[in-house]
mmCIF file of N, CA and C in Angstrom:
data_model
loop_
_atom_site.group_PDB
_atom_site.id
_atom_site.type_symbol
_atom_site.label_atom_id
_atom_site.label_comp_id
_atom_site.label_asym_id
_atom_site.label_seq_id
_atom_site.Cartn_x
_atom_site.Cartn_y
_atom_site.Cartn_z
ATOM 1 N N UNK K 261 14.597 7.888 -12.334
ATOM 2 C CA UNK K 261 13.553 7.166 -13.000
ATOM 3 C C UNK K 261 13.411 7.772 -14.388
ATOM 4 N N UNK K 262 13.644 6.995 -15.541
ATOM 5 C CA UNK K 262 13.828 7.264 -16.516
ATOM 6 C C UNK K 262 12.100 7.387 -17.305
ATOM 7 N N UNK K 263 11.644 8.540 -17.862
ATOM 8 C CA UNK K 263 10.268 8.759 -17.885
ATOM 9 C C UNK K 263 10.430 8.794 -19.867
ATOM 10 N N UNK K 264 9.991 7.495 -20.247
ATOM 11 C CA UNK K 264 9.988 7.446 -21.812
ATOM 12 C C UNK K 264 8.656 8.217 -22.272
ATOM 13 N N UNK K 265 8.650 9.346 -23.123
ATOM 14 C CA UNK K 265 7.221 9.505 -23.599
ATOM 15 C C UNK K 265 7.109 8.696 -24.900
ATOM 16 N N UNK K 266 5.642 7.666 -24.442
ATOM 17 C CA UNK K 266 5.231 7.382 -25.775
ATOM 18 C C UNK K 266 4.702 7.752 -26.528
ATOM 19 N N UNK K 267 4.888 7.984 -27.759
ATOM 20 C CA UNK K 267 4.163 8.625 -28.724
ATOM 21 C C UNK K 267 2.489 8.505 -29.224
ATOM 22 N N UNK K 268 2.584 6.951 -29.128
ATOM 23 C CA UNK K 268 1.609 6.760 -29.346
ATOM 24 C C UNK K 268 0.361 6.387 -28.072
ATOM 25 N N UNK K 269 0.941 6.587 -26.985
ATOM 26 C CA UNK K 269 -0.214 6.983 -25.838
ATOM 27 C C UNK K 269 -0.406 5.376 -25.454
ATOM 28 N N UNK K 270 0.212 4.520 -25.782
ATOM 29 C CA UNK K 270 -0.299 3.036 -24.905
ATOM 30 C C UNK K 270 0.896 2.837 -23.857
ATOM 31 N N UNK K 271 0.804 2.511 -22.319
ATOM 32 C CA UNK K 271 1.245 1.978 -21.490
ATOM 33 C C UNK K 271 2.503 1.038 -22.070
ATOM 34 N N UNK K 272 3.452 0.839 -21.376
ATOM 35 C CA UNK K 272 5.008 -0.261 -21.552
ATOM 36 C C UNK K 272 4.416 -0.887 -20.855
ATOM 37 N N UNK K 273 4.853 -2.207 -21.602
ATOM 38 C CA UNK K 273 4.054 -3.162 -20.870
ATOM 39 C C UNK K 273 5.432 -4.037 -19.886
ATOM 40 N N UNK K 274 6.583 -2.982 -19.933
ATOM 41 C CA UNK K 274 7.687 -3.431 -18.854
ATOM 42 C C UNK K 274 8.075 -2.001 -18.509
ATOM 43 N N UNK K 275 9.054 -2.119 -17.079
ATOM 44 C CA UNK K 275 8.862 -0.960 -16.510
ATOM 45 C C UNK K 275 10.575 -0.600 -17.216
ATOM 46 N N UNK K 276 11.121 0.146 -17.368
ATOM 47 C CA UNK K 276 12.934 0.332 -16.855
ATOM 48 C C UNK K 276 13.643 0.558 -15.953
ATOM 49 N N UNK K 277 12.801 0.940 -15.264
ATOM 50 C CA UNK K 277 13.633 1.094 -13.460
ATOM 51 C C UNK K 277 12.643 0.954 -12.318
ATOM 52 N N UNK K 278 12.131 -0.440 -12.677
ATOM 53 C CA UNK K 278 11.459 -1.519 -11.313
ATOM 54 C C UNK K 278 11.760 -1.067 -9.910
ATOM 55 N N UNK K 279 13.036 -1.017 -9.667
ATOM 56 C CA UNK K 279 12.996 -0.780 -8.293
ATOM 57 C C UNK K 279 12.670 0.601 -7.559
ATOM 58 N N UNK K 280 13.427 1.481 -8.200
ATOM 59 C CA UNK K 280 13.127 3.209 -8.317
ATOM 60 C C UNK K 280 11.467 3.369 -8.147
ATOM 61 N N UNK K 281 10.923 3.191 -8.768
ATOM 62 C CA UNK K 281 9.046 3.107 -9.403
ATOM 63 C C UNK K 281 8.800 2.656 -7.836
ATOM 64 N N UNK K 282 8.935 0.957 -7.731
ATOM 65 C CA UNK K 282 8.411 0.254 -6.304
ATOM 66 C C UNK K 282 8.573 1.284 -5.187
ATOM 67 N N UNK K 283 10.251 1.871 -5.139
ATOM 68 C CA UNK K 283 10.223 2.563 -4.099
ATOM 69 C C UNK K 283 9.838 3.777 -3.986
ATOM 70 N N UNK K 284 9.371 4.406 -5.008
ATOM 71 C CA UNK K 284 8.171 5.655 -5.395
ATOM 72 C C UNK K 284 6.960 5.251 -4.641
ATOM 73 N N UNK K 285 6.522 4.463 -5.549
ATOM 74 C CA UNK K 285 4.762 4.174 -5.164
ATOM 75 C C UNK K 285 4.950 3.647 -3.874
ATOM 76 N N UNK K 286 5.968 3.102 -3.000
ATOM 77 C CA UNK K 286 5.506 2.933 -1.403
ATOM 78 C C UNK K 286 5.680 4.273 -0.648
ATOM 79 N N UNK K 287 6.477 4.630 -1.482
ATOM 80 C CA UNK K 287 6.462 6.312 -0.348
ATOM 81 C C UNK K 287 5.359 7.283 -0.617
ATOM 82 N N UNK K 288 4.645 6.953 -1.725
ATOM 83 C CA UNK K 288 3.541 7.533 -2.242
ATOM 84 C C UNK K 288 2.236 6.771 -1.190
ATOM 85 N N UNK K 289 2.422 5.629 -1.303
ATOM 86 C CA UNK K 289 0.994 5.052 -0.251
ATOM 87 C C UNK K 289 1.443 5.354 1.279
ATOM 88 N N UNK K 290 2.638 5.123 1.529
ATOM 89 C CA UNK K 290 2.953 5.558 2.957
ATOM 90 C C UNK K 290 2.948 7.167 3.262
ATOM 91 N N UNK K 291 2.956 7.775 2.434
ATOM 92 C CA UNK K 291 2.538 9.138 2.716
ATOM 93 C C UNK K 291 3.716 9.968 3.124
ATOM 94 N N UNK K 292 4.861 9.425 2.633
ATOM 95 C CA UNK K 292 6.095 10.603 3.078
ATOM 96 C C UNK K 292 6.442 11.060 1.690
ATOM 97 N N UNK K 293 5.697 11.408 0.560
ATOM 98 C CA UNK K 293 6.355 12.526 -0.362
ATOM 99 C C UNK K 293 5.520 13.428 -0.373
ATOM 100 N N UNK K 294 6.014 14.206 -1.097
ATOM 101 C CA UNK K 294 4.948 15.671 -0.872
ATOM 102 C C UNK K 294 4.303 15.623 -2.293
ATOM 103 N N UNK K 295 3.462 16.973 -2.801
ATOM 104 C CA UNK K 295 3.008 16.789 -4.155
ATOM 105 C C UNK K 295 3.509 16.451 -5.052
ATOM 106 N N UNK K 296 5.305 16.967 -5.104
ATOM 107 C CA UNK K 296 5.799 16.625 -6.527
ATOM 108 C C UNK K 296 5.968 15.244 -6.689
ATOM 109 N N UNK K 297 6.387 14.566 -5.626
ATOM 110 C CA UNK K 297 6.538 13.161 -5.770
ATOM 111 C C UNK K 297 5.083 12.685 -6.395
ATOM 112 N N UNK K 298 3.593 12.756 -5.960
ATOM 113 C CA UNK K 298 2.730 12.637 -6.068
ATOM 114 C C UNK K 298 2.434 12.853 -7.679
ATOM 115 N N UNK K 299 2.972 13.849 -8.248
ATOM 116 C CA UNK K 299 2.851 14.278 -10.198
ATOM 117 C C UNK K 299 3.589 13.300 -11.123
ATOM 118 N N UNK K 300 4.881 13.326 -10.110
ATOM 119 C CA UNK K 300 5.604 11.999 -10.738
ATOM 120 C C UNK K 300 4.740 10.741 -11.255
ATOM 121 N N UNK K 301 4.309 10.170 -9.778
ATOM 122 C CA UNK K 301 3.831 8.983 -9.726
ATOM 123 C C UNK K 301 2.745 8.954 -10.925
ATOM 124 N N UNK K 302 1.641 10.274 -11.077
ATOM 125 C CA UNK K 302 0.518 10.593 -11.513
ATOM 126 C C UNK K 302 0.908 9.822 -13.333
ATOM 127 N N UNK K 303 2.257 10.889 -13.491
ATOM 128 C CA UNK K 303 2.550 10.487 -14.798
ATOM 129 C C UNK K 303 3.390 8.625 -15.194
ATOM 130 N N UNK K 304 3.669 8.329 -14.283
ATOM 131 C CA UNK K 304 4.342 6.993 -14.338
ATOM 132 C C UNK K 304 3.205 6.363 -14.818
ATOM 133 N N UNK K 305 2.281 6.329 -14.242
ATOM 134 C CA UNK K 305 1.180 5.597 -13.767
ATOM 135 C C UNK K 305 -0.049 5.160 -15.545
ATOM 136 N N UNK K 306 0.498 6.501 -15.611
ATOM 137 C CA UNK K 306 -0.503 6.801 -16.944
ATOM 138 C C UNK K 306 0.655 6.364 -18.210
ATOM 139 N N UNK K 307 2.355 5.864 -18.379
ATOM 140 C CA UNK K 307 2.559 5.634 -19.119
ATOM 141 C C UNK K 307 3.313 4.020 -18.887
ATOM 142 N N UNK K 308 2.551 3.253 -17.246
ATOM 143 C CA UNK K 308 3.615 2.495 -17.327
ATOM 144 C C UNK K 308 2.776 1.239 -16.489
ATOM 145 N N UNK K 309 1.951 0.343 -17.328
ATOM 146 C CA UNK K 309 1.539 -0.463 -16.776
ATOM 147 C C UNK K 309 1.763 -1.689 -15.625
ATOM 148 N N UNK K 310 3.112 -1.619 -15.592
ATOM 149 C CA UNK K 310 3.130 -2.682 -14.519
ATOM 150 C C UNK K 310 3.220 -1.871 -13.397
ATOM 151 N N UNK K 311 3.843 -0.451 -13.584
ATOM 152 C CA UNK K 311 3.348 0.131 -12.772
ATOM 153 C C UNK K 311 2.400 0.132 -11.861
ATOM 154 N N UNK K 312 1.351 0.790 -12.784
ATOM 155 C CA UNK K 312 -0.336 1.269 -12.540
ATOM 156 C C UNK K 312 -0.784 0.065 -11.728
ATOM 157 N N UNK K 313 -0.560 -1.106 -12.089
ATOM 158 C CA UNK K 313 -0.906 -2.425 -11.619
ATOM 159 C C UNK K 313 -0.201 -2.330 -10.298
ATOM 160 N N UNK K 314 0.757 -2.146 -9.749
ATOM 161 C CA UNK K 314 1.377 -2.164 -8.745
ATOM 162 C C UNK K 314 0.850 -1.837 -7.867
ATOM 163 N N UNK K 315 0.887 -0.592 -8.169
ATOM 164 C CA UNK K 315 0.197 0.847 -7.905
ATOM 165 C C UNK K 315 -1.137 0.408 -6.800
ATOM 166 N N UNK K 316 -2.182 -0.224 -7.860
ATOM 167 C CA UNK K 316 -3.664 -0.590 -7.510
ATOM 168 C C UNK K 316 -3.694 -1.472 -6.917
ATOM 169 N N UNK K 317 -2.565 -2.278 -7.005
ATOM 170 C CA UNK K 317 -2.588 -3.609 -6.105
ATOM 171 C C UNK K 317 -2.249 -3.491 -4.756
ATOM 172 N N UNK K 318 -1.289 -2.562 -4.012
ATOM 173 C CA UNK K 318 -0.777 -2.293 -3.448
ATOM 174 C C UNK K 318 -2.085 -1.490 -2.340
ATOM 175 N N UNK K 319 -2.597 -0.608 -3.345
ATOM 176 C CA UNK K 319 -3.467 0.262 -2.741
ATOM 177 C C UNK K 319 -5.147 -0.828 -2.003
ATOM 178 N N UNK K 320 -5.121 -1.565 -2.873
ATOM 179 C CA UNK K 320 -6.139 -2.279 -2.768
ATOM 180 C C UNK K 320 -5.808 -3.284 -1.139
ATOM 181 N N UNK K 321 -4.541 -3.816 -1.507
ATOM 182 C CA UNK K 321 -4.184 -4.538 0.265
ATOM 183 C C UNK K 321 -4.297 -3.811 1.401
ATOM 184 N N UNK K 322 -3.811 -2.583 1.007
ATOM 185 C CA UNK K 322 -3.744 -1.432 1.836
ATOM 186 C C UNK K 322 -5.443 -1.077 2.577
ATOM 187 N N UNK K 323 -5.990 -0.798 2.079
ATOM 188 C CA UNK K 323 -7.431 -0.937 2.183
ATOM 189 C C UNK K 323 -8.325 -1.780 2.664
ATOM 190 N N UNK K 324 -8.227 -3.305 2.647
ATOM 191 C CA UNK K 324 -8.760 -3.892 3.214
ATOM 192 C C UNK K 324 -7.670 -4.623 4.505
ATOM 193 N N UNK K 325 -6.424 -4.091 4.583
ATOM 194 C CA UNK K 325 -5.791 -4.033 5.937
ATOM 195 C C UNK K 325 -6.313 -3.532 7.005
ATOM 196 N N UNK K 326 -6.936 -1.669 6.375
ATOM 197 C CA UNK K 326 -7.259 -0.988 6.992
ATOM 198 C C UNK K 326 -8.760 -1.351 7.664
ATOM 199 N N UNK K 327 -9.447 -2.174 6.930
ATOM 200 C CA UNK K 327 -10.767 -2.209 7.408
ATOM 201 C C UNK K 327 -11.236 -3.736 8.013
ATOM 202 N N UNK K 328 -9.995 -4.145 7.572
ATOM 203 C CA UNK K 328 -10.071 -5.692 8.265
ATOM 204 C C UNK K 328 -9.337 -5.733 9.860
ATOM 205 N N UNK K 329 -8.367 -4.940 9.918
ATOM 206 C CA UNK K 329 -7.638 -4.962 11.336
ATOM 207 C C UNK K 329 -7.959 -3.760 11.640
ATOM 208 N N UNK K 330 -9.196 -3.272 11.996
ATOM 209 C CA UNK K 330 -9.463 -2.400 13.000
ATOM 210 C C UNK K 330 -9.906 -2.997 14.614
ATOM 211 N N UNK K 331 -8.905 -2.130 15.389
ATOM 212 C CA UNK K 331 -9.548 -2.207 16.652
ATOM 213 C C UNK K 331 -10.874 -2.473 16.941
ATOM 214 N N UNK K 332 -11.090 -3.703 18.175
ATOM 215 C CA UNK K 332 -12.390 -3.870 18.350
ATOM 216 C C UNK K 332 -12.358 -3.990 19.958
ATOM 217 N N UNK K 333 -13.223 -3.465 20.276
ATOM 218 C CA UNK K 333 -12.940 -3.433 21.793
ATOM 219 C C UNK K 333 -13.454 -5.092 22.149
ATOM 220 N N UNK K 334 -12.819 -5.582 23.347
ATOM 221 C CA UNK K 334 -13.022 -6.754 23.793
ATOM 222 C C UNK K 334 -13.808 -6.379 25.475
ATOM 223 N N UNK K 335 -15.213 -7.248 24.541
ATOM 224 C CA UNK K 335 -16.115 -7.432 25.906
ATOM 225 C C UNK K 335 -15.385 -7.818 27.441
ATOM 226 N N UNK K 336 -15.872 -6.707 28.410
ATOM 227 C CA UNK K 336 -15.238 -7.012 29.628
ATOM 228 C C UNK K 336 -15.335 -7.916 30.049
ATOM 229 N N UNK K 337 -16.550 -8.747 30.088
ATOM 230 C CA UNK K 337 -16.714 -9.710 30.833
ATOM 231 C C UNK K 337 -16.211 -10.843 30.206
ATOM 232 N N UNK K 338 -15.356 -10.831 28.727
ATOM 233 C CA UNK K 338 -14.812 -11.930 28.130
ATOM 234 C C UNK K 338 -13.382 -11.765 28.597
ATOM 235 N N UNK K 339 -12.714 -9.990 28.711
ATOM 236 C CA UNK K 339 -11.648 -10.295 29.583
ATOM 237 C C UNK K 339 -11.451 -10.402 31.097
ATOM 238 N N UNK K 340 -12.355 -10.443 32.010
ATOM 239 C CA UNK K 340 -12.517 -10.808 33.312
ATOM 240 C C UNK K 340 -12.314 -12.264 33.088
ATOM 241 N N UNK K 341 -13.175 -12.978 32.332
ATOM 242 C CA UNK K 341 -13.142 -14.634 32.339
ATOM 243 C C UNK K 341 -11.560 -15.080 31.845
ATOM 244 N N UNK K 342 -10.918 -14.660 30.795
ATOM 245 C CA UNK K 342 -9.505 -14.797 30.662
ATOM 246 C C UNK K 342 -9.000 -14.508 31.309
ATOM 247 N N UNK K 343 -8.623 -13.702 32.319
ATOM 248 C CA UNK K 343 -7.745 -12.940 33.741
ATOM 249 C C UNK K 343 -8.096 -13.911 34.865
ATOM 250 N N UNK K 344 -9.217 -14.552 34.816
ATOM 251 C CA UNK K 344 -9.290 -15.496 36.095
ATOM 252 C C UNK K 344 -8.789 -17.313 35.528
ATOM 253 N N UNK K 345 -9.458 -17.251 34.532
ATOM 254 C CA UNK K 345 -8.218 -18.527 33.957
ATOM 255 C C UNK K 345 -7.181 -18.139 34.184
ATOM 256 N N UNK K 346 -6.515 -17.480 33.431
ATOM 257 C CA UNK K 346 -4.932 -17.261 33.665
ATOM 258 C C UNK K 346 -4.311 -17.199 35.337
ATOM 259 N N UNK K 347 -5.142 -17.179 36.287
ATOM 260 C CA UNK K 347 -5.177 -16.896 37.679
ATOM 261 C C UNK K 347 -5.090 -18.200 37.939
ATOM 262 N N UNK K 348 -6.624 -18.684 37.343
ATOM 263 C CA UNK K 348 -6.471 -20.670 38.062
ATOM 264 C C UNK K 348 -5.497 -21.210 38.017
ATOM 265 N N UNK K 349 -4.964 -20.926 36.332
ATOM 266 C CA UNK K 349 -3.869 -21.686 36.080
ATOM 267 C C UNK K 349 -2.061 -21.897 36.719
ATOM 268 N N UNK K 350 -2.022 -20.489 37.362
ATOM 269 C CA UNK K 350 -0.901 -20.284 38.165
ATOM 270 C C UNK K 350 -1.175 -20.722 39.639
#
């Protein structure tokens, strides 16, 4: 991953190595790099807007995955009534 410093401190508003980056920041949200990978990303992030965007977008699905598909226990007596349908029906 080719890391351009800009001089003048504004974000590329294109990346140079799209795929490299993508497959950074998923191993970064999936949690298999360790810190250095993590400094990397830190600095991508801060010079590489479609990045950063990625980045937040990614993190943001991630998040309401997490809080939208949580386990919910299912009332017994709603699965007793499904177990005896499924009974009638055979």
């Amino acid at each position: 991953m080719e890391m351009n410093d800009n001089p003048s401190g504004e974000k590329k508003v294109q990346c140079s190595d799209e795929s490299k980056c993508l497959e950074l920041l998923e191993s970064i949200l999936d949690g298999e790099l360790q810190d250095s990978g993590k400094e990397i990303l830190k600095e991508k992030l801060a010079k590489c807007q479609p990045c950063f965007e990625h980045y937040h977008l990614e993190q943001a699905i991630r998040d309401v995955l997490k809080t939208k598909c949580t386990k919910h226990a299912v009332p017994t007596e709603l699965a007793d009534c499904i177990r005896q349908k499924i009974q009638d029906i055979k």
